[in-house]
Coordinates of C-alpha atoms in Angstrom, one line a residue:
M1 CA 0.0 0.0 0.0
S2 CA 1.3 3.4 -0.9
S3 CA 2.0 5.8 1.9
V4 CA 0.8 8.7 -0.2
V5 CA -2.7 10.0 0.5
W6 CA -4.3 11.6 -2.6
H7 CA -7.1 14.1 -2.0
T8 CA -9.3 16.4 -3.9
W9 CA -8.9 20.2 -4.0
S10 CA -11.9 20.7 -1.8
G11 CA -10.9 18.0 0.7
T12 CA -14.2 16.1 0.2
Q13 CA -12.5 12.9 -1.1
Q14 CA -9.3 11.2 -0.4
A15 CA -7.6 7.9 -1.4
R16 CA -4.7 5.7 -0.3
P17 CA -4.0 3.7 -3.5
R18 CA -2.1 0.5 -3.4
R19 CA 0.3 1.8 -6.0
I20 CA 0.9 5.1 -7.9
A21 CA 2.4 5.4 -11.3
A22 CA 3.1 8.4 -13.6
P23 CA 3.4 7.0 -17.2
S24 CA 4.8 9.3 -19.8
S25 CA 3.5 7.5 -22.9
T26 CA 0.5 5.7 -24.1
G27 CA 2.5 2.5 -24.2
A28 CA 3.4 3.0 -20.5
V29 CA -0.2 3.4 -19.7
S30 CA -1.0 0.2 -21.5
A31 CA 1.7 -1.7 -19.6
A32 CA 0.5 -0.3 -16.3
V33 CA -3.1 -1.3 -17.0
R34 CA -2.0 -4.9 -18.0
G35 CA 0.2 -5.1 -14.8
A36 CA -2.7 -4.0 -12.6
A37 CA -4.9 -6.6 -14.2
E38 CA -2.4 -9.3 -13.4
Q39 CA -2.4 -8.2 -9.7
G40 CA -6.2 -7.9 -9.6
M41 CA -6.1 -4.1 -9.1
R42 CA -8.6 -1.6 -10.3
V43 CA -7.2 1.5 -12.1
R44 CA -8.1 5.1 -12.1
M45 CA -6.4 8.1 -13.8
V46 CA -6.7 11.3 -11.7
G47 CA -6.7 14.8 -12.9
S48 CA -6.1 18.0 -10.8
G49 CA -8.5 16.9 -8.1
H50 CA -11.2 19.4 -8.9
S51 CA -14.0 16.9 -8.6
F52 CA -16.0 17.0 -5.4
T53 CA -17.2 13.4 -5.9
G54 CA -15.2 10.1 -5.6
A55 CA -14.9 9.9 -9.4
A56 CA -11.1 9.5 -9.3
V57 CA -10.7 7.6 -6.0
T58 CA -9.1 4.2 -6.1
D59 CA -7.7 1.7 -3.7
G60 CA -5.8 0.0 -6.5
L61 CA -3.5 1.7 -9.1
L62 CA -3.6 5.4 -9.3
L63 CA -2.3 6.8 -12.5
S64 CA -1.0 10.4 -12.4
P65 CA -1.2 12.3 -15.7
T66 CA 1.8 14.5 -15.1
G67 CA 3.9 12.7 -17.7
L68 CA 1.2 13.0 -20.3
A69 CA 1.0 16.8 -20.7
R70 CA 2.2 17.5 -24.2
L71 CA 0.6 19.2 -27.2
R72 CA 1.0 16.4 -29.8
G73 CA 0.1 18.3 -32.9
V74 CA -1.8 21.2 -34.5
D75 CA -3.6 21.1 -37.8
A76 CA -4.5 24.7 -38.4
E77 CA -6.1 23.9 -41.8
A78 CA -8.5 21.4 -40.3
G79 CA -8.9 23.5 -37.1
T80 CA -7.9 20.7 -34.7
V81 CA -5.3 20.1 -32.0
T82 CA -4.3 16.9 -30.3
V83 CA -3.4 17.2 -26.7
E84 CA -2.3 14.6 -24.1
A85 CA -4.7 13.9 -21.3
G86 CA -2.7 15.5 -18.5
M87 CA -2.1 18.9 -20.0
P88 CA -3.7 21.6 -17.8
L89 CA -6.2 23.7 -19.7
C90 CA -4.4 26.9 -18.7
D91 CA -1.3 25.5 -20.4
L92 CA -3.3 24.5 -23.4
N93 CA -4.9 27.9 -23.7
E94 CA -1.5 29.6 -23.8
A95 CA -0.1 27.1 -26.3
L96 CA -3.1 27.7 -28.6
H97 CA -2.9 31.5 -28.1
A98 CA 0.8 31.4 -29.2
R99 CA -0.4 29.7 -32.4
G100 CA -3.3 32.1 -33.1
L101 CA -5.9 29.5 -32.0
A102 CA -8.5 29.2 -29.2
L103 CA -11.2 26.9 -27.7
A104 CA -14.7 28.1 -28.7
N105 CA -15.9 28.0 -25.1
M106 CA -14.6 26.8 -21.7
G107 CA -15.5 26.9 -18.0
D108 CA -14.4 29.5 -15.5
V109 CA -11.6 27.4 -14.0
A110 CA -8.6 26.4 -16.1
V111 CA -6.4 24.4 -13.8
Q112 CA -8.0 21.1 -14.6
T113 CA -6.3 18.6 -16.9
A114 CA -7.8 18.3 -20.4
A115 CA -9.0 14.8 -19.9
G116 CA -10.3 15.3 -16.3
A117 CA -12.3 18.3 -17.3
I118 CA -13.8 16.7 -20.4
Q119 CA -14.5 13.3 -18.8
T120 CA -16.6 14.9 -16.0
G121 CA -18.6 17.2 -18.4
T122 CA -17.0 20.5 -17.6
H123 CA -18.8 23.4 -19.3
G124 CA -19.0 27.2 -19.4
T125 CA -21.9 29.2 -20.6
G126 CA -22.9 29.8 -24.2
R127 CA -25.8 30.6 -26.5
D128 CA -24.4 28.6 -29.4
S129 CA -21.4 26.7 -28.0
G130 CA -21.7 24.0 -25.3
G131 CA -19.3 22.2 -23.0
L132 CA -15.8 21.0 -23.6
A133 CA -16.9 17.5 -24.7
Q134 CA -18.7 19.0 -27.7
Q135 CA -15.3 20.3 -28.9
V136 CA -13.8 16.7 -28.9
C137 CA -13.6 15.1 -32.3
A138 CA -11.4 12.1 -31.5
M139 CA -10.0 10.3 -28.5
E140 CA -7.2 7.8 -27.8
L141 CA -8.0 5.3 -25.1
V142 CA -6.3 2.5 -23.3
L143 CA -8.9 -0.2 -22.7
A144 CA -9.2 -2.7 -19.9
D145 CA -7.2 -5.3 -21.7
G146 CA -4.4 -2.9 -22.3
S147 CA -5.2 -2.4 -26.0
V148 CA -5.0 1.1 -27.5
V149 CA -8.0 2.4 -29.6
E150 CA -8.7 5.6 -31.4
C151 CA -12.3 6.5 -31.6
S152 CA -14.2 9.3 -33.4
P153 CA -17.6 9.8 -35.1
E154 CA -16.3 7.6 -38.0
R155 CA -14.3 5.1 -36.0
E156 CA -15.8 3.2 -33.1
P157 CA -18.6 5.8 -32.9
D158 CA -20.5 4.2 -30.0
L159 CA -17.4 4.1 -27.9
F160 CA -16.7 7.7 -28.8
E161 CA -20.2 8.9 -27.9
A162 CA -20.2 7.0 -24.6
A163 CA -16.6 7.9 -23.6
R164 CA -16.6 11.6 -24.4
V165 CA -18.2 12.3 -21.0
G166 CA -17.2 8.9 -19.7
L167 CA -15.8 9.4 -16.2
G168 CA -12.9 7.2 -17.2
A169 CA -15.2 4.2 -17.0
F170 CA -14.7 3.2 -20.6
G171 CA -10.9 3.4 -20.7
V172 CA -7.9 5.6 -19.7
V173 CA -8.0 8.6 -21.9
T174 CA -4.4 9.3 -23.1
A175 CA -5.0 11.9 -25.8
L176 CA -7.8 14.1 -27.2
T177 CA -8.3 15.8 -30.5
L178 CA -10.2 19.1 -30.1
K179 CA -11.8 21.4 -32.6
V180 CA -10.4 24.9 -32.3
R181 CA -11.0 28.2 -34.0
P182 CA -8.9 31.3 -34.8
A183 CA -8.0 33.2 -31.7
F184 CA -10.6 35.8 -30.8
L185 CA -11.2 38.6 -28.3
L186 CA -14.1 38.8 -25.9
R187 CA -15.6 42.0 -24.6
A188 CA -16.7 41.4 -21.0
R189 CA -19.4 43.5 -19.4
E190 CA -20.0 42.8 -15.7
E191 CA -22.9 44.6 -14.1
P192 CA -24.9 44.3 -10.9
M193 CA -28.6 43.7 -11.5
R194 CA -31.6 42.8 -9.4
L195 CA -32.6 39.2 -9.6
A196 CA -36.2 40.1 -10.5
E197 CA -34.9 42.1 -13.5
V198 CA -32.6 39.3 -14.6
L199 CA -35.4 36.8 -14.6
A200 CA -37.8 39.1 -16.4
R201 CA -35.2 39.9 -19.1
L202 CA -33.8 36.4 -19.3
P203 CA -34.9 35.6 -22.9
E204 CA -33.3 38.9 -24.1
L205 CA -30.1 38.5 -22.1
R206 CA -29.6 35.0 -23.3
S207 CA -30.4 35.6 -27.0
A208 CA -28.5 38.9 -27.3
N209 CA -25.2 37.6 -25.8
E210 CA -22.9 34.8 -26.9
H211 CA -22.0 34.0 -23.3
F212 CA -24.3 35.1 -20.5
E213 CA -24.2 34.1 -16.8
F214 CA -25.1 35.6 -13.4
F215 CA -24.3 35.1 -9.8
W216 CA -27.2 35.5 -7.2
F217 CA -26.2 36.5 -3.7
P218 CA -28.4 34.4 -1.2
H219 CA -30.3 36.4 1.4
T220 CA -30.5 39.2 -1.1
G221 CA -32.3 40.1 -4.3
C222 CA -29.0 41.1 -6.0
T223 CA -27.0 39.5 -8.7
N224 CA -23.8 40.2 -10.7
T225 CA -24.3 39.6 -14.4
K226 CA -21.6 38.8 -17.0
R227 CA -22.0 39.3 -20.7
N228 CA -19.1 38.1 -23.0
N229 CA -19.2 38.8 -26.7
R230 CA -16.7 38.6 -29.5
A231 CA -15.1 41.9 -30.3
E232 CA -12.9 43.2 -33.2
G233 CA -10.5 44.9 -30.8
P234 CA -8.2 46.3 -29.9
A235 CA -7.6 44.5 -26.6
E236 CA -8.3 46.6 -23.6
P237 CA -7.7 44.4 -20.6
P238 CA -8.1 45.8 -17.0
S239 CA -5.0 47.7 -15.8
P240 CA -2.7 45.6 -13.7
L241 CA -3.9 47.5 -10.6
R242 CA -7.6 47.0 -11.4
A243 CA -7.0 43.3 -12.3
W244 CA -5.3 42.7 -9.0
L245 CA -7.9 44.7 -7.0
D246 CA -10.9 43.0 -8.6
D247 CA -9.7 39.5 -9.3
E248 CA -7.2 38.8 -6.6
F249 CA -7.7 41.1 -3.6
L250 CA -11.5 41.4 -3.7
S251 CA -12.5 38.1 -5.2
N252 CA -10.0 36.0 -3.3
T253 CA -8.4 37.8 -0.3
V254 CA -11.4 39.8 0.9
F255 CA -13.9 37.1 -0.1
G256 CA -12.0 34.5 1.8
A257 CA -11.9 36.8 4.9
V258 CA -15.6 37.5 4.9
N259 CA -16.3 33.7 4.5
R260 CA -14.1 33.0 7.5
L261 CA -16.1 35.6 9.4
G262 CA -19.3 34.0 8.3
R263 CA -18.1 30.6 9.4
R264 CA -17.4 32.0 12.9
V265 CA -20.6 34.1 13.0
P266 CA -23.2 32.5 10.7
A267 CA -25.9 34.9 11.8
A268 CA -23.9 37.7 10.1
I269 CA -23.9 36.1 6.7
P270 CA -27.1 37.8 5.4
A271 CA -25.8 41.2 6.3
I272 CA -22.4 40.4 4.8
N273 CA -24.0 39.3 1.5
Q274 CA -26.0 42.6 1.4
V275 CA -22.8 44.6 1.8
S276 CA -20.9 42.4 -0.7
A277 CA -23.6 42.7 -3.4
R278 CA -23.8 46.5 -3.0
A279 CA -20.0 46.8 -3.1
L280 CA -19.9 45.5 -6.7
S281 CA -19.5 48.0 -9.5
A282 CA -19.9 47.6 -13.3
R283 CA -16.8 47.1 -15.4
T284 CA -16.1 46.5 -19.1
Y285 CA -12.9 45.1 -20.7
T286 CA -11.7 43.3 -23.8
D287 CA -9.1 40.5 -23.8
A288 CA -8.1 37.2 -25.3
S289 CA -11.0 34.8 -24.9
H290 CA -9.4 32.4 -22.5
R291 CA -8.4 35.2 -20.1
V292 CA -12.1 36.4 -20.1
F293 CA -13.6 32.9 -19.7
A294 CA -11.4 31.7 -16.8
S295 CA -10.7 33.3 -13.4
T296 CA -8.6 32.4 -10.4
R297 CA -10.4 30.8 -7.5
R298 CA -8.4 30.4 -4.3
V299 CA -11.2 30.3 -1.8
R300 CA -12.2 26.7 -1.3
F301 CA -15.7 25.4 -1.2
V302 CA -18.0 22.4 -1.6
E303 CA -20.4 22.5 -4.6
M304 CA -23.6 21.0 -5.9
E305 CA -24.6 21.7 -9.5
Y306 CA -27.6 20.5 -11.5
A307 CA -28.5 21.0 -15.1
V308 CA -32.2 21.7 -15.4
P309 CA -34.3 22.4 -18.5
A310 CA -33.8 26.0 -19.2
E311 CA -37.5 26.9 -19.1
T312 CA -37.7 25.7 -15.5
L313 CA -35.0 28.0 -14.2
P314 CA -37.2 30.8 -12.8
D315 CA -39.3 28.3 -10.8
V316 CA -36.2 26.4 -9.6
L317 CA -34.5 29.6 -8.4
G318 CA -37.7 30.8 -6.8
E319 CA -37.9 27.6 -4.8
I320 CA -34.2 27.7 -3.8
R321 CA -34.7 31.3 -2.7
G322 CA -37.6 30.2 -0.5
I323 CA -35.3 27.6 1.1
V324 CA -32.7 30.2 1.8
D325 CA -35.2 32.7 3.1
S326 CA -36.6 30.1 5.5
G327 CA -33.7 30.9 7.8
R328 CA -32.7 27.3 8.1
H329 CA -29.3 27.9 6.3
R330 CA -26.8 30.7 6.1
I331 CA -25.2 30.7 2.7
G332 CA -22.2 33.0 2.0
F333 CA -21.3 32.0 -1.5
P334 CA -23.2 33.3 -4.6
V335 CA -25.3 30.8 -6.6
E336 CA -23.9 30.6 -10.2
V337 CA -26.3 30.3 -13.2
R338 CA -25.0 29.4 -16.7
F339 CA -26.5 28.1 -19.9
A340 CA -25.8 25.7 -22.7
P341 CA -27.6 24.6 -25.9
A342 CA -28.7 21.1 -26.4
D343 CA -26.0 18.7 -27.4
S344 CA -25.7 15.0 -28.6
V345 CA -23.1 13.7 -26.2
W346 CA -24.7 10.6 -24.7
L347 CA -23.8 11.3 -21.0
S348 CA -23.6 15.1 -21.3
T349 CA -25.8 17.0 -18.8
A350 CA -27.1 19.0 -21.8
Y351 CA -28.0 16.0 -23.9
G352 CA -31.1 16.7 -26.0
R353 CA -32.3 19.8 -24.2
D354 CA -31.6 23.6 -23.8
T355 CA -30.0 23.7 -20.3
A356 CA -29.6 26.0 -17.4
Y357 CA -26.9 25.1 -14.9
V358 CA -27.5 26.1 -11.2
A359 CA -24.4 25.8 -9.0
A360 CA -24.7 26.1 -5.2
H361 CA -21.5 26.6 -3.2
V362 CA -20.8 26.4 0.5
Y363 CA -17.6 27.6 2.1
R364 CA -15.3 24.8 3.1
G365 CA -15.8 23.9 6.8
M366 CA -19.4 25.1 6.8
P367 CA -22.3 22.6 7.1
Y368 CA -23.7 21.8 3.7
A369 CA -25.5 18.4 3.9
D370 CA -29.0 19.7 4.9
Y371 CA -28.9 22.6 2.5
F372 CA -27.8 20.4 -0.4
R373 CA -30.5 17.8 0.4
E374 CA -33.2 20.5 0.3
I375 CA -32.2 22.1 -2.9
E376 CA -31.5 18.7 -4.5
A377 CA -35.1 17.9 -4.1
V378 CA -36.0 21.0 -6.1
F379 CA -33.5 20.0 -8.9
I380 CA -34.9 16.4 -9.0
A381 CA -38.5 17.7 -9.2
A382 CA -37.4 19.7 -12.3
R383 CA -35.8 16.5 -13.8
G384 CA -32.3 18.0 -13.3
R385 CA -29.2 16.1 -14.1
P386 CA -26.3 16.4 -11.6
H387 CA -22.9 17.5 -12.7
W388 CA -20.8 14.3 -12.6
A389 CA -18.0 15.8 -10.6
K390 CA -20.1 17.6 -8.0
M391 CA -22.0 16.6 -4.9
H392 CA -25.3 14.7 -5.5
S393 CA -27.1 11.6 -4.2
L394 CA -28.5 10.0 -7.4
G395 CA -27.8 6.4 -8.4
S396 CA -27.7 4.6 -11.7
G397 CA -31.5 3.9 -11.6
D398 CA -32.2 7.6 -11.2
L399 CA -29.7 8.6 -13.9
A400 CA -30.9 5.9 -16.4
A401 CA -34.3 7.7 -16.4
L402 CA -32.7 11.1 -17.1
Y403 CA -30.4 10.0 -20.0
P404 CA -32.0 8.6 -23.1
R405 CA -28.8 6.9 -24.2
F406 CA -27.8 5.5 -20.7
A407 CA -28.5 1.9 -21.6
E408 CA -26.5 2.1 -24.8
A409 CA -23.6 3.6 -22.9
E410 CA -23.8 0.8 -20.4
A411 CA -23.7 -1.8 -23.2
V412 CA -20.5 -0.2 -24.5
R413 CA -19.0 -0.4 -21.0
D414 CA -20.0 -4.1 -20.8
R415 CA -18.1 -4.6 -24.0
V416 CA -14.9 -2.7 -23.3
D417 CA -14.6 -3.3 -19.5
P418 CA -16.6 -6.4 -18.6
E419 CA -14.6 -7.0 -15.4
R420 CA -14.9 -3.3 -14.3
R421 CA -11.2 -2.7 -14.2
F422 CA -11.8 1.0 -14.2
A423 CA -14.6 1.0 -11.6
N424 CA -14.7 2.4 -8.1
E425 CA -17.4 3.0 -5.5
Y426 CA -18.6 6.2 -7.2
L427 CA -18.9 4.6 -10.6
D428 CA -20.7 1.6 -9.1
T429 CA -23.2 4.0 -7.8
V430 CA -23.8 6.2 -10.8
L431 CA -23.2 3.7 -13.6
G432 CA -24.1 0.4 -11.9
A433 CA -21.8 -2.2 -10.4

């Protein structure tokens, strides 16, 4: 048994694997999987630990992706890049930018590995462009028998569709080919707005902006809205002082301090949120897309996020607001709301329907179980699908009823991993033992 304890960024999960390996090639991954099978060990490839669930936990062989972090190739004419599984998105973004390329859309955190983010269904917000998995056009996998397979819409299409958001259950992802576009600028407009106004104007705000999201401050009727749209330029990023003040000092240092205060004095949280919401000011800036999409988050938290049909969002938020206003909980973190168009990725949370994502956060060290249980009931009633990497209580029976292609994905899994070499307790719960 390894003496190393692996844990997630939030501290919600930890593992003490029997063995740890950091293969630096696809062949080395294949050899490691074969060796684990000979010893009767299960295998999981971890990422950067940004999952709140036990998706990457193993008591067998833990594969670290640090040796698989290269950009393998760029085909500018085809508009594709091939990247190894362990390359952090922040490094990928800079490598693409240096070549005049960019991802069409991404989430607001960029420290995840490419494979980890895509395998768990990471998404941003977009009117026309969906999650990262939608940008995948081919994958290289090491299967449970150690064989290496390349899959795409033309080659092993069922495996491709099942494994794009596959939680590592169908094979160890060693490389991904992604669709990219010429580098572009985004003009960001951030503006405080009343929640009632946001909901009343929601059709307009979504249709008029390529990327729209908002953050609602619990215990208040206030939000901060973000509208990101492509711009011709020139780039006009925030000054170094303004960037430090807004994105580091206020969003991390001060925000961390007020959450620590709230943890010590929970009764003060509603007043703190009122002050925080009123302290926000509007700002507009233009910068490279990846610098607008992603932000630095140093304040640690626990998160539940569900994808609900977009048309149910006002009712869902109304019920969550009622739960917060009941006084049973003191919630210091804003609730984040983002959007995605329907997609065709079998296990994507946006499969087949226009989607609103509602993400609830609780500062690390604060009680969250009862709050999450209450709001999860609201999500479930709206036929919400939980983010695969965030806290939830659903099992495979519940999820099979929410994903039309669930049974087909399970049939692919039975074919490529019949002995469940890549399983763990979390996958047994959500995909079936």
